[in-house]
Amino acid sequence: MRRRVADRVLEVGDYVQVAAERTTPDGVRPGEGYARVERLERIAEATFLDEGTGGVYSDWAARRGITAVFCQGMPGPVLLRPGDHWILTQPDAQRREWDEANPTWTGTAAVFAGGVLAQGSHPHRDDDPPDGTVVFAGMSAVVPRRRATVFGKPSVAVRTGDYLQLHAVRHPASDMGPDEGFHRVEWVAHLAGPDLSALVSDTGWACGILTLMSVHGLSGTLILPQRDVAVLVAPNRERVRYDEEEVWHGGPFHAVTGMVEPSAAELAAADSVLRPCPPDDEADLYPSLFKDPGERARFMDGVLGVRPVATSLLPWPHGLFKCAYKARWERLATTYPDGDEARFHIVHAELFSSLTAEEFAACPYHQANWPAIVETALAYAAAEEAGDHEKAQLLYAMEHLDESDRLWARDLLGDHLMWSQGSSALTNGQHRLCAMREANVKSVPVHGRHLPSLDAEAVKGEAGQLARQTVKNYWAGWSADRWGSARLGALLARYPKLRRLLVRPHGR
């Protein structure tokens, strides 16, 4: 079980989430990513913050103070971002016993300037909402044959993209996944010289220089004294791809006065000297998360962004939320076989082919000048792709469109139609795509991943014709699978009432 609590009411002994979202084929373990708070400091006045330059978290922290936690198994303390954090409500008893017997952090003096060590229960802990507890279930985990290969590097040599050992041990260590505890560094800065005394009360603790980091899965700033740390030699490539796209926090949570971002070129040169070659079987630790090689190729090597896609290549809707013709769709759906997820798309194609021009026009989505809107949006996207920001800015004015169409066009740029090559469903923009199809728009801007070499050619034909053909193809295939002949499929496609004699109504 876990629950959210505010950073200001955390206590020593809490198991706080310090590492989230490990993409892994071997399964996430129950309790993974949580570490026991061994020491806790309250910094009421964070005078070391460079106010006004660090974003919302840093400005918020300057107003309300900072909670710093020192957790079992972590290489340095964390300045938590203001707000709520997950904690385990029922940590494993054996793990708690082991953690208490094997502390990482000892000492009785505060590390941070203005920090006060917190002990005992927080007086406002019971103010947390009673419904904040949720079930936390790990996946069924596969026991790894060995842990991933690591190497050591000085903390000052850690660079963006390194997979740093953020949490060393989750008892029992034998249960840990191959790359469990290692997370991607997303931002790095150094603090040295006179500026150290503004952040830490004992500059000797820094051992000369502090490294400040934002790490994927960690809600706060990791502070490392100068020391050696462990880094993965060859991270799981699929995990790297996920993490690069789903950045946790690509900048500083806290803007500390005097911090300096190191030279990326110098860190890369140092890494090339320090990083050893991985063992030949290192990649075998990470079976692919993909069953389809084509899908994996698109994910690993595809291009992510906005591109024009032929409407004929995009899937039909799988569920038009609040559609005025939902009742008609539901009646059609009862004529399709149960258990076939594809039927949702086919039913929408059939509904599309059955609507009249007057029925389309009654829908607010179909009352826009979609050909002009899409032409403008595609021109803007092309200018942005080419890096011609001046032209893009002029196009964004969209003065040739009326106010309503201008809003639709800008919505198309900011709230993209979402579809990746090979996907069976659109994840955003189903209503708008329906309207564009009916307006005979041939190509629309879509955000998603694709391999340009695999882009298919548009299918010829107007939208209604393609919708009818989609329905015919479905019933021809269904008929062939059932009776070995596709001939009956044409009748089933044309006469929905005939299907009721052959197909068990959906949900009955």
Coordinates of C-alpha atoms in Angstrom, one line a residue:
M1 CA 0.0 0.0 0.0
R2 CA 1.1 3.6 -0.6
R3 CA -0.2 7.1 0.0
R4 CA 0.7 10.6 -0.8
V5 CA 2.0 13.0 1.9
A6 CA 3.3 16.5 1.7
D7 CA 7.1 17.0 1.9
R8 CA 6.6 19.2 5.0
V9 CA 5.1 16.3 7.0
L10 CA 7.6 13.5 6.1
E11 CA 9.2 11.8 9.0
V12 CA 12.4 9.7 9.7
G13 CA 11.5 6.1 9.0
D14 CA 9.2 6.8 6.1
Y15 CA 9.8 4.9 2.8
V16 CA 9.6 7.7 0.2
Q17 CA 9.6 7.2 -3.5
V18 CA 13.0 8.2 -4.9
A19 CA 13.0 6.3 -8.2
A20 CA 9.9 5.9 -10.5
E21 CA 9.2 4.6 -13.9
R22 CA 11.8 2.0 -14.6
T23 CA 11.0 0.6 -18.1
T24 CA 11.9 -3.1 -17.8
P25 CA 11.2 -6.5 -19.4
D26 CA 11.8 -8.3 -16.1
G27 CA 9.1 -6.7 -14.0
V28 CA 8.9 -4.0 -11.3
R29 CA 9.3 -5.4 -7.8
P30 CA 6.9 -4.5 -4.9
G31 CA 8.6 -1.8 -2.9
E32 CA 11.1 -1.0 -5.7
G33 CA 12.0 2.7 -6.0
Y34 CA 11.3 3.5 -2.3
A35 CA 14.0 4.2 0.2
R36 CA 13.9 4.6 4.0
V37 CA 14.5 8.2 5.3
E38 CA 17.4 8.0 7.7
R39 CA 17.9 11.7 8.3
L40 CA 15.7 14.6 7.5
E41 CA 16.4 18.4 7.6
R42 CA 13.9 21.2 7.4
I43 CA 15.3 24.4 5.7
A44 CA 12.9 27.1 6.6
E45 CA 14.8 29.9 4.7
A46 CA 16.6 28.6 1.6
T47 CA 18.8 31.6 1.2
F48 CA 21.0 29.7 -1.3
L49 CA 18.3 29.8 -3.9
D50 CA 18.7 32.2 -6.9
E51 CA 15.1 33.5 -6.8
G52 CA 13.4 34.2 -10.1
T53 CA 15.6 32.1 -12.3
G54 CA 14.8 28.5 -11.4
G55 CA 11.2 28.0 -12.4
V56 CA 8.1 27.3 -10.4
Y57 CA 9.6 24.7 -8.0
S58 CA 12.5 26.8 -7.0
D59 CA 10.4 29.9 -6.5
W60 CA 7.9 27.9 -4.5
A61 CA 10.7 26.5 -2.3
A62 CA 12.1 29.9 -1.7
R63 CA 8.7 30.9 -0.2
R64 CA 7.8 27.9 1.8
G65 CA 11.2 26.2 2.6
I66 CA 12.7 22.9 1.6
T67 CA 12.8 19.4 3.1
A68 CA 16.0 17.5 2.6
V69 CA 16.1 13.7 3.0
F70 CA 19.0 11.3 3.5
C71 CA 17.8 7.9 2.5
Q72 CA 19.3 4.4 3.0
G73 CA 21.3 3.2 -0.1
M74 CA 21.4 6.6 -1.8
P75 CA 24.7 8.3 -2.8
G76 CA 23.7 11.8 -1.5
P77 CA 20.8 13.7 0.0
V78 CA 17.9 15.0 -1.9
L79 CA 16.3 18.5 -1.8
L80 CA 12.7 17.4 -2.4
R81 CA 10.5 19.4 -4.7
P82 CA 7.7 21.1 -2.8
G83 CA 4.4 19.2 -2.7
D84 CA 3.2 15.7 -2.3
H85 CA 5.3 12.5 -2.5
W86 CA 4.5 8.8 -2.4
I87 CA 5.4 6.8 0.6
L88 CA 4.9 3.1 1.4
T89 CA 2.4 2.6 4.2
Q90 CA 3.3 -1.1 4.9
P91 CA 6.9 -1.7 4.0
D92 CA 8.1 -5.3 4.3
A93 CA 9.1 -6.0 7.9
Q94 CA 12.3 -7.9 7.1
R95 CA 13.4 -5.1 4.8
R96 CA 12.7 -2.5 7.5
E97 CA 14.7 -4.6 10.0
W98 CA 17.6 -4.9 7.5
D99 CA 17.6 -1.2 6.6
E100 CA 17.7 -0.1 10.2
A101 CA 20.6 -2.5 10.9
N102 CA 22.5 -1.2 7.8
P103 CA 22.3 2.6 7.7
T104 CA 23.9 4.7 5.0
W105 CA 23.8 8.0 6.8
T106 CA 25.0 8.7 10.4
G107 CA 25.9 11.8 12.2
T108 CA 24.0 14.3 14.3
A109 CA 24.9 17.7 12.6
A110 CA 22.8 19.4 10.0
V111 CA 24.5 19.4 6.5
F112 CA 22.6 22.2 4.8
A113 CA 22.9 25.9 5.7
G114 CA 19.9 26.8 7.8
G115 CA 18.9 23.1 8.1
V116 CA 17.4 21.7 11.3
L117 CA 17.4 18.0 12.0
A118 CA 13.8 16.7 12.4
Q119 CA 13.1 13.9 14.9
G120 CA 9.9 12.2 16.0
S121 CA 6.4 12.6 14.6
H122 CA 5.3 15.7 12.7
P123 CA 2.5 17.5 14.5
H124 CA 0.4 17.9 11.3
R125 CA 0.9 14.4 9.9
D126 CA -2.7 13.5 10.6
D127 CA -3.9 16.3 8.4
D128 CA -3.3 14.2 5.3
P129 CA -6.5 13.2 3.5
P130 CA -7.9 9.9 4.6
D131 CA -8.5 8.7 1.0
G132 CA -4.8 9.1 0.1
T133 CA -4.0 5.4 0.4
V134 CA -4.0 3.2 -2.7
V135 CA -3.0 -0.3 -3.5
F136 CA 0.5 -0.6 -4.8
A137 CA 1.1 -3.9 -6.7
G138 CA 4.4 -4.8 -8.3
M139 CA 4.5 -6.8 -11.5
S140 CA 5.3 -10.5 -11.6
A141 CA 9.1 -10.2 -11.5
V142 CA 11.6 -12.5 -13.3
V143 CA 14.7 -13.4 -11.3
P144 CA 17.7 -12.1 -13.3
R145 CA 20.6 -14.3 -13.9
R146 CA 23.0 -11.5 -12.9
R147 CA 23.0 -7.7 -12.3
A148 CA 24.0 -5.3 -15.0
T149 CA 27.6 -4.3 -15.4
V150 CA 28.7 -1.1 -13.8
F151 CA 31.8 1.1 -13.6
G152 CA 32.9 3.8 -11.3
K153 CA 33.4 7.5 -12.1
P154 CA 33.9 10.6 -10.0
S155 CA 30.7 12.4 -9.3
V156 CA 32.0 15.5 -11.0
A157 CA 32.4 13.4 -14.2
V158 CA 28.7 12.3 -14.3
R159 CA 27.0 13.6 -17.3
T160 CA 23.5 13.9 -18.8
G161 CA 22.5 10.4 -20.1
D162 CA 24.4 8.4 -17.5
Y163 CA 22.5 5.8 -15.7
L164 CA 23.5 6.5 -12.1
Q165 CA 23.1 4.2 -9.2
L166 CA 20.4 6.1 -7.4
H167 CA 19.5 3.4 -4.9
A168 CA 22.1 0.7 -4.1
V169 CA 20.2 -1.9 -2.1
R170 CA 16.6 -3.0 -1.7
H171 CA 16.6 -5.9 0.7
P172 CA 16.9 -8.7 -0.2
A173 CA 19.5 -7.7 -2.9
S174 CA 19.0 -11.1 -4.6
D175 CA 15.5 -10.0 -5.6
M176 CA 16.6 -6.8 -7.4
G177 CA 16.2 -6.5 -11.2
P178 CA 19.3 -6.3 -13.4
D179 CA 19.2 -2.5 -13.7
E180 CA 17.1 -1.8 -10.7
G181 CA 18.3 1.3 -8.8
F182 CA 19.9 2.9 -11.8
H183 CA 18.2 5.9 -13.3
R184 CA 19.0 8.4 -16.1
V185 CA 20.7 11.7 -15.2
E186 CA 18.7 14.5 -16.9
W187 CA 20.6 17.6 -15.8
V188 CA 23.9 18.3 -14.0
A189 CA 25.5 21.4 -12.4
H190 CA 28.5 22.0 -10.2
L191 CA 28.9 24.2 -7.1
A192 CA 32.4 25.1 -5.8
G193 CA 34.4 27.8 -4.0
P194 CA 32.8 30.5 -1.9
D195 CA 29.3 29.5 -3.1
L196 CA 29.5 26.2 -1.2
S197 CA 29.1 27.8 2.2
A198 CA 25.7 29.2 1.2
L199 CA 24.4 25.7 0.6
V200 CA 26.1 23.5 3.2
S201 CA 27.1 24.4 6.7
D202 CA 30.3 22.3 6.5
T203 CA 32.1 22.9 3.3
G204 CA 34.4 20.0 4.1
W205 CA 31.5 17.7 3.6
A206 CA 31.5 18.6 -0.1
C207 CA 35.1 17.4 -0.5
G208 CA 35.9 20.4 -2.7
I209 CA 32.9 20.4 -5.1
L210 CA 29.2 19.5 -5.1
T211 CA 27.4 18.0 -8.1
L212 CA 23.7 18.9 -8.3
M213 CA 21.5 16.6 -10.5
S214 CA 18.0 16.0 -11.8
V215 CA 17.5 12.3 -12.2
H216 CA 14.7 10.5 -14.1
G217 CA 12.2 9.2 -11.5
L218 CA 13.4 11.5 -8.6
S219 CA 11.3 14.4 -7.5
G220 CA 14.0 16.7 -6.3
T221 CA 17.6 17.7 -6.6
L222 CA 20.2 15.1 -5.8
I223 CA 23.3 16.6 -4.1
L224 CA 26.5 14.6 -4.3
P225 CA 29.8 15.4 -2.5
Q226 CA 32.9 14.7 -4.5
R227 CA 33.1 10.9 -4.5
D228 CA 33.0 7.9 -6.8
V229 CA 29.6 6.7 -7.9
A230 CA 28.4 3.7 -9.9
V231 CA 27.1 4.0 -13.5
L232 CA 25.8 1.4 -15.9
V233 CA 28.2 0.5 -18.7
A234 CA 25.5 -0.3 -21.3
P235 CA 21.9 0.6 -20.3
N236 CA 19.0 -1.2 -21.9
R237 CA 18.5 0.5 -25.3
E238 CA 14.8 0.3 -25.2
R239 CA 14.7 1.8 -21.7
V240 CA 17.0 4.6 -22.9
R241 CA 14.6 5.3 -25.8
Y242 CA 11.6 5.6 -23.4
D243 CA 13.5 7.8 -21.0
E244 CA 14.7 10.2 -23.6
E245 CA 11.2 10.7 -24.8
E246 CA 9.5 10.8 -21.4
V247 CA 11.8 13.3 -19.6
W248 CA 11.0 13.5 -15.9
H249 CA 12.5 16.9 -15.4
G250 CA 15.1 18.2 -17.9
G251 CA 16.3 21.1 -15.8
P252 CA 17.0 22.1 -12.2
F253 CA 14.3 21.7 -9.5
H254 CA 16.2 24.2 -7.4
A255 CA 18.3 27.1 -8.9
V256 CA 21.2 27.3 -6.4
T257 CA 23.2 30.5 -6.5
G258 CA 26.6 30.0 -8.1
M259 CA 25.9 26.6 -9.8
V260 CA 27.5 26.1 -13.1
E261 CA 26.6 23.6 -15.8
P262 CA 29.8 21.8 -16.9
S263 CA 31.0 21.5 -20.5
A264 CA 29.2 18.6 -22.2
A265 CA 32.2 18.1 -24.5
E266 CA 34.6 17.8 -21.6
L267 CA 32.4 15.3 -19.8
A268 CA 32.0 13.3 -23.0
A269 CA 35.8 13.1 -23.4
A270 CA 36.2 12.0 -19.8
D271 CA 33.5 9.4 -20.2
S272 CA 35.2 7.9 -23.3
V273 CA 38.3 7.2 -21.2
L274 CA 36.5 5.9 -18.1
R275 CA 33.8 3.7 -19.7
P276 CA 34.8 0.1 -20.3
C277 CA 33.4 -2.2 -23.1
P278 CA 30.4 -4.2 -21.9
P279 CA 30.5 -8.0 -21.7
D280 CA 29.3 -9.7 -24.9
D281 CA 26.1 -10.9 -23.2
E282 CA 25.1 -7.6 -21.7
A283 CA 22.2 -7.0 -24.1
D284 CA 20.9 -10.4 -23.2
L285 CA 19.9 -9.1 -19.8
Y286 CA 17.1 -7.2 -21.5
P287 CA 14.6 -9.2 -23.6
S288 CA 12.7 -6.9 -26.0
L289 CA 9.4 -5.4 -24.8
F290 CA 8.2 -5.8 -28.4
K291 CA 6.8 -8.9 -30.0
D292 CA 6.6 -7.3 -33.4
P293 CA 10.0 -6.5 -35.0
G294 CA 8.5 -3.8 -37.1
E295 CA 7.0 -2.1 -34.1
R296 CA 10.3 -2.2 -32.4
A297 CA 12.1 -0.8 -35.4
R298 CA 9.7 2.1 -35.5
F299 CA 10.1 2.8 -31.8
M300 CA 13.9 2.5 -31.8
D301 CA 14.7 4.2 -35.1
G302 CA 11.6 6.1 -36.1
V303 CA 11.2 9.8 -36.3
L304 CA 8.9 11.5 -33.7
G305 CA 7.1 14.6 -34.7
V306 CA 4.4 16.2 -36.8
R307 CA 4.1 15.1 -40.4
P308 CA 1.4 15.1 -43.1
V309 CA -0.5 11.8 -43.3
A310 CA -3.1 10.8 -45.8
T311 CA -6.5 10.5 -44.2
S312 CA -7.1 7.2 -46.1
L313 CA -4.2 5.7 -44.1
L314 CA -5.5 6.7 -40.7
P315 CA -7.7 4.3 -38.7
W316 CA -11.5 4.8 -38.3
P317 CA -12.6 5.9 -34.8
H318 CA -12.8 3.3 -32.0
G319 CA -15.1 5.4 -29.8
L320 CA -16.5 8.9 -30.5
F321 CA -17.1 10.4 -27.1
K322 CA -20.4 12.3 -26.9
C323 CA -21.2 11.8 -30.6
A324 CA -24.7 12.8 -31.5
Y325 CA -25.2 9.6 -33.4
K326 CA -23.9 7.3 -30.7
A327 CA -27.3 5.5 -30.4
R328 CA -27.2 4.6 -34.1
W329 CA -23.6 3.4 -33.6
E330 CA -24.7 1.2 -30.7
R331 CA -27.5 -0.4 -32.8
L332 CA -25.1 -1.1 -35.6
A333 CA -22.6 -2.6 -33.1
T334 CA -25.2 -5.3 -32.1
T335 CA -25.0 -6.7 -35.6
Y336 CA -21.3 -7.4 -35.2
P337 CA -19.7 -10.5 -33.6
D338 CA -18.7 -10.4 -29.9
G339 CA -15.1 -10.5 -28.9
D340 CA -13.7 -8.8 -32.0
E341 CA -12.1 -5.5 -31.0
A342 CA -11.7 -4.5 -34.7
R343 CA -15.4 -4.2 -35.0
F344 CA -15.4 -0.9 -33.2
H345 CA -13.5 0.7 -36.1
I346 CA -15.6 -1.0 -38.7
V347 CA -18.9 0.1 -37.0
H348 CA -17.7 3.7 -37.1
A349 CA -16.8 3.4 -40.8
E350 CA -20.3 2.0 -41.4
L351 CA -21.9 4.8 -39.5
F352 CA -19.8 7.4 -41.4
S353 CA -21.0 5.9 -44.7
S354 CA -24.6 6.1 -43.6
L355 CA -24.8 9.7 -42.5
T356 CA -26.3 12.3 -44.8
A357 CA -24.8 15.7 -45.6
E358 CA -27.5 17.3 -43.4
E359 CA -26.6 15.0 -40.5
F360 CA -22.9 15.8 -40.8
A361 CA -23.6 19.5 -40.9
A362 CA -25.6 19.4 -37.6
C363 CA -22.4 18.4 -35.8
P364 CA -20.3 21.4 -34.5
Y365 CA -17.1 19.7 -35.6
H366 CA -18.3 19.6 -39.2
Q367 CA -19.1 23.3 -39.3
A368 CA -15.6 24.5 -40.0
N369 CA -13.7 25.1 -43.2
W370 CA -11.4 22.1 -42.7
P371 CA -9.6 22.3 -46.1
A372 CA -8.4 25.9 -45.3
I373 CA -7.6 25.0 -41.7
V374 CA -5.5 22.0 -42.6
E375 CA -3.7 23.8 -45.4
T376 CA -2.7 26.5 -43.0
A377 CA -1.7 24.1 -40.3
L378 CA 0.5 22.0 -42.7
A379 CA 2.2 25.2 -44.0
Y380 CA 3.0 26.2 -40.4
A381 CA 4.3 22.7 -39.6
A382 CA 6.5 22.7 -42.7
A383 CA 8.0 26.1 -41.8
E384 CA 8.7 24.9 -38.2
E385 CA 10.3 21.7 -39.6
A386 CA 12.6 23.8 -41.9
G387 CA 13.6 26.1 -39.0
D388 CA 12.1 29.2 -40.7
H389 CA 10.7 30.7 -37.5
E390 CA 10.0 34.0 -39.1
K391 CA 7.7 32.4 -41.7
A392 CA 6.1 30.3 -39.1
Q393 CA 5.3 33.3 -37.0
L394 CA 3.6 35.0 -40.0
L395 CA 1.6 31.8 -40.7
Y396 CA 0.5 31.5 -37.1
A397 CA -1.3 34.8 -37.5
M398 CA -3.8 33.1 -39.9
E399 CA -5.4 36.4 -40.8
H400 CA -7.1 34.8 -43.9
L401 CA -9.2 32.6 -41.6
D402 CA -12.2 33.8 -39.7
E403 CA -12.1 33.7 -35.9
S404 CA -13.7 30.3 -35.5
D405 CA -11.5 28.6 -38.1
R406 CA -8.4 30.3 -36.7
L407 CA -9.2 28.7 -33.3
W408 CA -9.6 25.3 -34.9
A409 CA -6.3 25.7 -36.8
R410 CA -4.4 26.7 -33.7
D411 CA -6.0 23.9 -31.8
L412 CA -4.8 21.5 -34.5
L413 CA -1.2 22.8 -33.9
G414 CA -1.4 22.7 -30.1
D415 CA -3.6 19.7 -29.5
H416 CA -2.3 17.3 -32.2
L417 CA -4.0 14.3 -33.8
M418 CA -1.9 11.5 -32.3
W419 CA -1.1 8.4 -34.3
S420 CA 2.1 6.4 -34.8
Q421 CA 2.8 4.4 -37.9
G422 CA 1.4 0.9 -37.5
S423 CA -0.9 1.7 -34.7
S424 CA -4.5 0.4 -34.9
A425 CA -6.1 3.5 -33.2
L426 CA -5.9 7.3 -33.1
T427 CA -5.2 8.4 -29.5
N428 CA -6.4 12.0 -30.0
G429 CA -8.5 13.8 -32.5
Q430 CA -11.1 11.3 -33.6
H431 CA -13.9 13.9 -33.9
R432 CA -11.8 16.3 -35.9
L433 CA -10.5 13.5 -38.2
C434 CA -14.1 12.5 -38.9
A435 CA -14.9 16.1 -39.9
M436 CA -11.8 16.3 -42.1
R437 CA -12.7 13.1 -43.9
E438 CA -16.2 14.3 -44.6
A439 CA -14.8 17.6 -45.9
N440 CA -12.7 15.6 -48.4
V441 CA -9.4 16.6 -46.9
K442 CA -6.7 14.3 -48.3
S443 CA -3.8 14.9 -45.9
V444 CA -3.7 16.1 -42.3
P445 CA -1.0 17.0 -39.8
V446 CA -0.4 14.1 -37.3
H447 CA 2.0 13.8 -34.4
G448 CA 3.6 10.4 -33.9
R449 CA 6.4 8.1 -34.6
H450 CA 7.2 6.7 -38.1
L451 CA 9.9 5.3 -40.3
P452 CA 9.9 7.5 -43.4
S453 CA 11.0 4.5 -45.5
L454 CA 7.8 2.7 -44.6
D455 CA 5.3 5.4 -45.3
A456 CA 2.6 4.0 -47.5
E457 CA 0.9 5.7 -50.4
A458 CA -2.5 7.2 -50.0
V459 CA -5.5 5.0 -51.0
K460 CA -7.5 6.6 -53.8
G461 CA -11.2 7.3 -53.3
E462 CA -13.5 9.7 -51.4
A463 CA -14.1 9.1 -47.7
G464 CA -17.6 7.6 -48.0
Q465 CA -16.4 5.1 -50.7
L466 CA -13.4 4.1 -48.5
A467 CA -15.8 3.6 -45.5
R468 CA -18.1 1.4 -47.5
Q469 CA -15.1 -0.6 -48.8
T470 CA -13.8 -1.0 -45.2
V471 CA -17.1 -2.5 -44.2
K472 CA -17.2 -4.8 -47.2
N473 CA -13.7 -6.1 -46.6
Y474 CA -14.5 -6.9 -43.0
W475 CA -17.6 -8.9 -43.8
A476 CA -15.9 -10.7 -46.7
G477 CA -13.1 -11.8 -44.3
W478 CA -15.6 -12.8 -41.7
S479 CA -17.6 -14.8 -44.2
A480 CA -14.5 -16.5 -45.6
D481 CA -13.2 -17.4 -42.1
R482 CA -16.6 -18.9 -41.2
W483 CA -17.7 -20.7 -44.4
G484 CA -14.7 -20.7 -46.6
S485 CA -16.3 -18.2 -49.0
A486 CA -16.4 -14.4 -49.1
R487 CA -19.5 -14.2 -51.3
L488 CA -22.0 -13.8 -48.5
G489 CA -19.9 -11.0 -47.1
A490 CA -21.2 -8.5 -49.7
L491 CA -24.8 -9.1 -48.6
L492 CA -23.9 -8.9 -44.9
A493 CA -22.2 -5.6 -45.5
R494 CA -25.1 -4.2 -47.4
Y495 CA -28.0 -5.4 -45.2
P496 CA -27.4 -5.1 -41.4
K497 CA -30.7 -6.8 -40.7
L498 CA -29.5 -9.9 -42.4
R499 CA -26.6 -10.1 -39.9
R500 CA -28.9 -10.5 -37.0
L501 CA -29.8 -13.9 -38.3
L502 CA -26.2 -15.0 -38.3
V503 CA -24.4 -13.0 -35.6
R504 CA -25.1 -13.2 -31.9
P505 CA -26.1 -9.7 -30.8
H506 CA -23.3 -8.0 -28.8
G507 CA -23.7 -8.3 -25.1
R508 CA -26.4 -11.0 -25.2

